[in-house]
Coordinates of C-alpha atoms and ligand atoms in Angstrom, one line a residue:
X81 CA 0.0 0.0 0.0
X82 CA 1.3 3.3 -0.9
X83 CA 1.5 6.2 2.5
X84 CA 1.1 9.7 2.5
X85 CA 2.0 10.3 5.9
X86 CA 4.6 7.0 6.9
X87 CA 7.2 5.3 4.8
X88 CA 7.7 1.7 6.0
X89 CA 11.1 -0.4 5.2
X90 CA 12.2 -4.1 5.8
X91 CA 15.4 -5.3 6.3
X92 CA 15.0 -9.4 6.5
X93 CA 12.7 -9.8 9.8
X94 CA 12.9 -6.6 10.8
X95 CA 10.5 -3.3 10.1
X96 CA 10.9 0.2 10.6
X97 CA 7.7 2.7 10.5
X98 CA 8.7 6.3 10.0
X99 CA 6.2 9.0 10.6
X100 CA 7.2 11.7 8.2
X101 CA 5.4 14.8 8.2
X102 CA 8.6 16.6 9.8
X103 CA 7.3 20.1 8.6
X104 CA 4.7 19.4 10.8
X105 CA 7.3 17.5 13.5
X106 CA 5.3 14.4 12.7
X107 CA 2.5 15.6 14.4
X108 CA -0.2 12.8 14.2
X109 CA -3.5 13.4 12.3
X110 CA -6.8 10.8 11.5
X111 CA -5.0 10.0 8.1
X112 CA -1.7 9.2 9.7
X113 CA -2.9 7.1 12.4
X114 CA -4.9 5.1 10.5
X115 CA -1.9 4.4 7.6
X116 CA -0.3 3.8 11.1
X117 CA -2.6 1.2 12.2
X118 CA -2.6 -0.3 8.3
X119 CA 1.1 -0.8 8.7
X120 CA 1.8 -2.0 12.3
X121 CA -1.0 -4.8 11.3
X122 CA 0.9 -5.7 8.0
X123 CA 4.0 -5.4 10.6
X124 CA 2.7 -8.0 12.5
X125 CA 2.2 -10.7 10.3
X126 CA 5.0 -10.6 8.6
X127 CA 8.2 -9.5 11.0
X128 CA 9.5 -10.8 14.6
X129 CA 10.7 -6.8 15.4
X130 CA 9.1 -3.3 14.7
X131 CA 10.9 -0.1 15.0
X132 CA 8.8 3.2 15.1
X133 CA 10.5 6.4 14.6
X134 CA 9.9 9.9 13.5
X135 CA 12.0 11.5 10.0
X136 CA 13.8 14.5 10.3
X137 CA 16.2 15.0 13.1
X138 CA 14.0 17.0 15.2
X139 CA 11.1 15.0 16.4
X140 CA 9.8 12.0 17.0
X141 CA 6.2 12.7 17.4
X142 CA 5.2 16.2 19.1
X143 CA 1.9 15.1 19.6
X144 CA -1.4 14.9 17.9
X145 CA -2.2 17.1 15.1
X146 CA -3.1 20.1 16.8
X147 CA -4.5 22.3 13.7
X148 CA -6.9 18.9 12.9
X149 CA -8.1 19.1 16.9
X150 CA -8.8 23.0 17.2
X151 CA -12.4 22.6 15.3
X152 CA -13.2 19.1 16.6
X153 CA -16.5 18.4 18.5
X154 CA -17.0 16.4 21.4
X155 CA -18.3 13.9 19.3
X156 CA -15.2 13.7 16.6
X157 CA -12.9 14.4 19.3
X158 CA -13.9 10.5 20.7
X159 CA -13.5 9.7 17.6
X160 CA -10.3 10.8 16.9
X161 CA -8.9 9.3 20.7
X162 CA -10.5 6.0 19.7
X163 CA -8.1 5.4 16.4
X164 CA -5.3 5.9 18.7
X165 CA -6.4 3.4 21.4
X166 CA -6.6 1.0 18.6
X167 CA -3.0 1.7 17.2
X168 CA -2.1 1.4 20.7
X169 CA -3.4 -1.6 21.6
X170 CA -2.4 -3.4 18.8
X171 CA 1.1 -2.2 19.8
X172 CA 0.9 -3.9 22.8
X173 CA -1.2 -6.4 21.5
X174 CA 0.9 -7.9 18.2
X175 CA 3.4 -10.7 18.8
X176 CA 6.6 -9.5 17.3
X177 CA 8.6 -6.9 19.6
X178 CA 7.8 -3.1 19.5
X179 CA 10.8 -0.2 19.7
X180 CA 10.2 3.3 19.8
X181 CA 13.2 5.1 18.4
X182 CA 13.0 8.5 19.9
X183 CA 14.9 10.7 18.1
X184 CA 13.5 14.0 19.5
X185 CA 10.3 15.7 20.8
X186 CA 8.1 13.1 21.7
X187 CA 5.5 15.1 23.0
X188 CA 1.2 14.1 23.6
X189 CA 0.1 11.2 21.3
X190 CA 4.0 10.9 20.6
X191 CA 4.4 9.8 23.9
X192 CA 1.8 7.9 24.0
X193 CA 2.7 5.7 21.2
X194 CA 6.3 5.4 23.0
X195 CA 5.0 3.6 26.4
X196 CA 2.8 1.7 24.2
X197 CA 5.6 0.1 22.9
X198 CA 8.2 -2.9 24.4
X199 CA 11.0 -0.7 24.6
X200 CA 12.1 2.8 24.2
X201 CA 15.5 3.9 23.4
X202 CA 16.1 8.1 23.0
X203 CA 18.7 10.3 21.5
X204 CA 20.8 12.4 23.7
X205 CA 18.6 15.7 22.4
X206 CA 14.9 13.7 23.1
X207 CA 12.6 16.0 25.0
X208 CA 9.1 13.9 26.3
X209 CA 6.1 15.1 28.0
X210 CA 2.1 15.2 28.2
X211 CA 1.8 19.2 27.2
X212 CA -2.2 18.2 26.9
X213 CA -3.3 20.3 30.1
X214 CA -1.5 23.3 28.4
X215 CA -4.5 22.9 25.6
X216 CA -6.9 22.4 28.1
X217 CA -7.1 18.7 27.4
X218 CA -6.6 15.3 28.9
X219 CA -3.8 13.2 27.0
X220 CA -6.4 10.9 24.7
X221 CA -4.4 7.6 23.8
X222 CA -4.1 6.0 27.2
X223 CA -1.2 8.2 28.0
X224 CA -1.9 8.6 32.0
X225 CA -2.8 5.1 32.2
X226 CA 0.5 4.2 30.5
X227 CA 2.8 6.2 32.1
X228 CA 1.8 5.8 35.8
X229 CA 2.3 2.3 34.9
X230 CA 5.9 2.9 33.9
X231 CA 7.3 5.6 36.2
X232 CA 4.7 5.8 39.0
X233 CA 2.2 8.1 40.9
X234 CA 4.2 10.5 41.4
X235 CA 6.2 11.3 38.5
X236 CA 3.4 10.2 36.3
X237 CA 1.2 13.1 37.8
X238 CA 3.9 15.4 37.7
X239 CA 4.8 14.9 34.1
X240 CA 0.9 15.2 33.5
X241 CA -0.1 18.1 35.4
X242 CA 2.8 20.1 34.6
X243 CA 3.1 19.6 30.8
X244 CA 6.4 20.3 31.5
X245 CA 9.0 18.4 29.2
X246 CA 11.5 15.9 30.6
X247 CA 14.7 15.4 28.8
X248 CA 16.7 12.3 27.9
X249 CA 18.7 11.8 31.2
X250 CA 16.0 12.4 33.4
X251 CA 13.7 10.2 31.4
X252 CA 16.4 7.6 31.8
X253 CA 16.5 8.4 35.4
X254 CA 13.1 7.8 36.5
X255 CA 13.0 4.7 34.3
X256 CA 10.9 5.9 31.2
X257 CA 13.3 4.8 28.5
X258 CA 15.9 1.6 28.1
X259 CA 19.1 3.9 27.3
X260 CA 20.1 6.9 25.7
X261 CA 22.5 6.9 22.7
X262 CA 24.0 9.7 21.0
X263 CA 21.5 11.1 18.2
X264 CA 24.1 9.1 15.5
X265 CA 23.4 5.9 17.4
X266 CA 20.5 5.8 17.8
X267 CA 19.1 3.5 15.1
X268 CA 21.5 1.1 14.8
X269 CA 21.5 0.7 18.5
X270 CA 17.8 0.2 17.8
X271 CA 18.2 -2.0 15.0
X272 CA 20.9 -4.2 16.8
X273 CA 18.3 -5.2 19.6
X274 CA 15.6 -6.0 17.1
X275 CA 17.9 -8.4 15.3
X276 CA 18.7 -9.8 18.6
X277 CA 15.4 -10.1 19.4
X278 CA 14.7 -12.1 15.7
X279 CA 17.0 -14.7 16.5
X280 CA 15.5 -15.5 19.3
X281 CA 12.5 -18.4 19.5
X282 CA 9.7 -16.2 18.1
X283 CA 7.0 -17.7 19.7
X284 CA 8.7 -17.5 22.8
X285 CA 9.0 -14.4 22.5
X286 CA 5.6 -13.3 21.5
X287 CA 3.7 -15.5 24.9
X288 CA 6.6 -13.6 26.9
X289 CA 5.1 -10.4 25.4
X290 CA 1.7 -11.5 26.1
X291 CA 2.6 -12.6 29.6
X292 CA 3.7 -9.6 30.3
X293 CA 1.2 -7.4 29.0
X294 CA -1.7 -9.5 30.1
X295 CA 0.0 -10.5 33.6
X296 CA 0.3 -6.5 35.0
X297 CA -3.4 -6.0 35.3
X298 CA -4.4 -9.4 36.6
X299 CA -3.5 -11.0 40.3
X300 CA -0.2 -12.1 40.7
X301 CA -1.3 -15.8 40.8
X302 CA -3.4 -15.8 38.2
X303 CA -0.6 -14.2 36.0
X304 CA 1.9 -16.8 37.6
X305 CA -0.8 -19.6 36.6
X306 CA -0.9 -18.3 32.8
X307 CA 3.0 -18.2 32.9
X308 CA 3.0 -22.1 34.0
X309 CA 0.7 -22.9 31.1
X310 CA 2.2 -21.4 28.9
X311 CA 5.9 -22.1 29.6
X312 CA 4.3 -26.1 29.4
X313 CA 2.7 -25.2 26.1
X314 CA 6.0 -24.2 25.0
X315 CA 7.1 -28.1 25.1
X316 CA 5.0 -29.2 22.7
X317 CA 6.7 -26.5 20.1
X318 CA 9.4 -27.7 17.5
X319 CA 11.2 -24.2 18.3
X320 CA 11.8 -25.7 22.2
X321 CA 13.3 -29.2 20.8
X322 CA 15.4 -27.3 18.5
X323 CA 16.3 -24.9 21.0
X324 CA 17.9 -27.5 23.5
X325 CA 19.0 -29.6 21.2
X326 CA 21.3 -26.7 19.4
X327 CA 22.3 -26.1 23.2
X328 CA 23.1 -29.1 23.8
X329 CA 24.9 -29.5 20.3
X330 CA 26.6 -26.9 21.1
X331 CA 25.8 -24.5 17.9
X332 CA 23.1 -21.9 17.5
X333 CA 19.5 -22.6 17.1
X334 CA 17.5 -22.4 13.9
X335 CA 13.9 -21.1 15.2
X336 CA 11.0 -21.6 12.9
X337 CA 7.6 -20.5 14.8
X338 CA 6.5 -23.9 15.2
Ligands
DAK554 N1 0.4 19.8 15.7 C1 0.4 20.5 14.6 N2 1.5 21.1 14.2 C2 2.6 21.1 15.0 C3 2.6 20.4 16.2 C4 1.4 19.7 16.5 N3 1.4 18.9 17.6 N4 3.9 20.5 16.7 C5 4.6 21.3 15.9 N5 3.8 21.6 14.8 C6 4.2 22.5 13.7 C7 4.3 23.9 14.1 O1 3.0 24.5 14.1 C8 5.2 24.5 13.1 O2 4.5 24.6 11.9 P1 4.8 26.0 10.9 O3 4.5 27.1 11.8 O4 6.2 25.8 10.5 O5 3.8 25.8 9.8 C9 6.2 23.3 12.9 O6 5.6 22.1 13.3 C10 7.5 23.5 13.6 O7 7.2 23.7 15.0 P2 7.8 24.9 15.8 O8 8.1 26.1 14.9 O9 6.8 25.2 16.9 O10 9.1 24.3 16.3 P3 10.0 24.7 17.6 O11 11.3 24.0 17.5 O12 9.9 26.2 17.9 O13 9.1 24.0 18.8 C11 7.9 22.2 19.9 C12 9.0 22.6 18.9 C13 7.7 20.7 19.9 C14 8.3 22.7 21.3 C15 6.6 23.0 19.5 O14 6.4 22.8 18.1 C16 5.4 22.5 20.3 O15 5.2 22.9 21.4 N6 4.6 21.7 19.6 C17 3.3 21.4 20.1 C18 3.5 20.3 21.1 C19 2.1 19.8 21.6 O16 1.5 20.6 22.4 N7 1.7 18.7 21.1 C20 0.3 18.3 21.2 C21 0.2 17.5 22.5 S1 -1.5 17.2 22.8 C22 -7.5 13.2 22.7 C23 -6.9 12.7 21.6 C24 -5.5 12.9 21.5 C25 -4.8 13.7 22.4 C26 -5.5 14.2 23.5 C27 -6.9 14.0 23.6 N8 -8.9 13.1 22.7 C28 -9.6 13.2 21.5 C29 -9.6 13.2 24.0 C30 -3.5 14.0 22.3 C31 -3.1 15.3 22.4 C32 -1.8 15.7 22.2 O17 -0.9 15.0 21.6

């Protein structure tokens, strides 16, 4: 499918989503979420790793389209928060791994789409925030749901009811991104974990994913319950034989998703 608003590449298992509207600092609009949501579904089917960056070296996203909110209704406004829970969810939702590239603002719905996914590595010049309650708005994507779950109460709030901008080393600091690399670094230090994360037994790593993301909201021994049934599930998988058997072999294993 040809975008407007993203350009998608592959390298072997591995897929990279670029918002490029940098004249607009990637801002998100209707159309770009949903080419977003075509994509990371496409994504999914077909790769074990997704990176999700922003073009230009200025942003990554800063924030939903603010010129396409201004008129918006009540009505259109639910709308318009509802297409980016979707994209959301799916992120957290699809089995291959998720990395969000942050290679400048990511500000609002940018943010949002960051702590939706696995990981988040930032360049040294990344600036992140919820500036939503400087508009007179809530953030709309699950942003206070996501990042309380990430940095806590406190900081979440703080972030939230200040709108104020938190740069790389204090996002490091209070645990809202993997690692910061220097802006030159930043993608292949992206792209070096997501092959990592290829050669690695995909449908382990997808019921991990799920696990995880299923596990946080539930008790802890019904999530510990899940995890035994699905690390037994695992031994009826070709990808487990082969896995101990290369061990064992002493050579590296050759995972097929069976
Ligand atoms: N939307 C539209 N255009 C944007 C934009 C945005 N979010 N951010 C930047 N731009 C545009 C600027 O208007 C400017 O366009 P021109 O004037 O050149 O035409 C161009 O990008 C370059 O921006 P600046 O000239 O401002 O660049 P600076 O380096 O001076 O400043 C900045 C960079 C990131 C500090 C600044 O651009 C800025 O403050 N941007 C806005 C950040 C922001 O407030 N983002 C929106 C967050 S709110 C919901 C659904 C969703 C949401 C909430 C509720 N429901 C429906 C309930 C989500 C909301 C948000 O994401």
């Amino acid at each position: 499918m040809a975008y407007q608003n993203i350009q998608v590449s592959r390298e072997g298992q591995i897929v990279t989503i670029t918002v490029n509207r940098p004249k607009a600092l990637n801002a998100l609009n209707s159309a770009t979420l949903r080419e977003l949501l075509q994509a990371v579904r496409e994504a999914a089917e077909s790769s074990r790793a997704l990176i999700l960056t922003g073009a230009g070296d200025k942003a990554f996203v800063a924030g939903a389209d603010i010129s396409e909110m201004a008129p918006m209704t009540p009505w259109t406004a639910r709308e318009f928060s509802e297409l980016g829970h979707v994209l959301t969810a799916m992120l957290e939702d699809i089995p291959c791994a998720t990395i969000a590239a942050v290679n400048g603002y990511a500000l609002g719905g940018g943010l949002e789409l960051a702590v939706a996914c696995d990981m988040i590595y930032a360049s040294d010049n990344a600036k992140v925030g919820f500036p939503e309650v400087t508009l007179g708005i809530t953030p709309g994507f699950g942003g206070t749901q996501r990042l309380v779950r990430l940095v806590g109460k406190l900081r979440a709030k703080e972030i939230i009811f200040t709108g104020d901008m938190v740069d790389a080393k204090q996002a490091l600091e209070i645990g809202l991104v993997n690692a910061v690399l220097p802006r030159g670094e930043l993608m292949a230090h992206c792209r070096k974990v997501a092959e990592k994360i290829a050669t690695r037994g995909p449908l382990a790593v997808a019921r991990a994913k799920r696990l995880v993301e299923r596990g946080y909201d539930i008790p802890l021994r019904a999530a510990n319950r899940q995890e035994a049934e699905t690390f037994a599930l695992l031994f009826d998988t070709q990808d487990r034989a082969e896995g101990m058997r290369a061990f064992l072999e002493k050579r590296p294993a050759k995972f097929r998703g069976k």
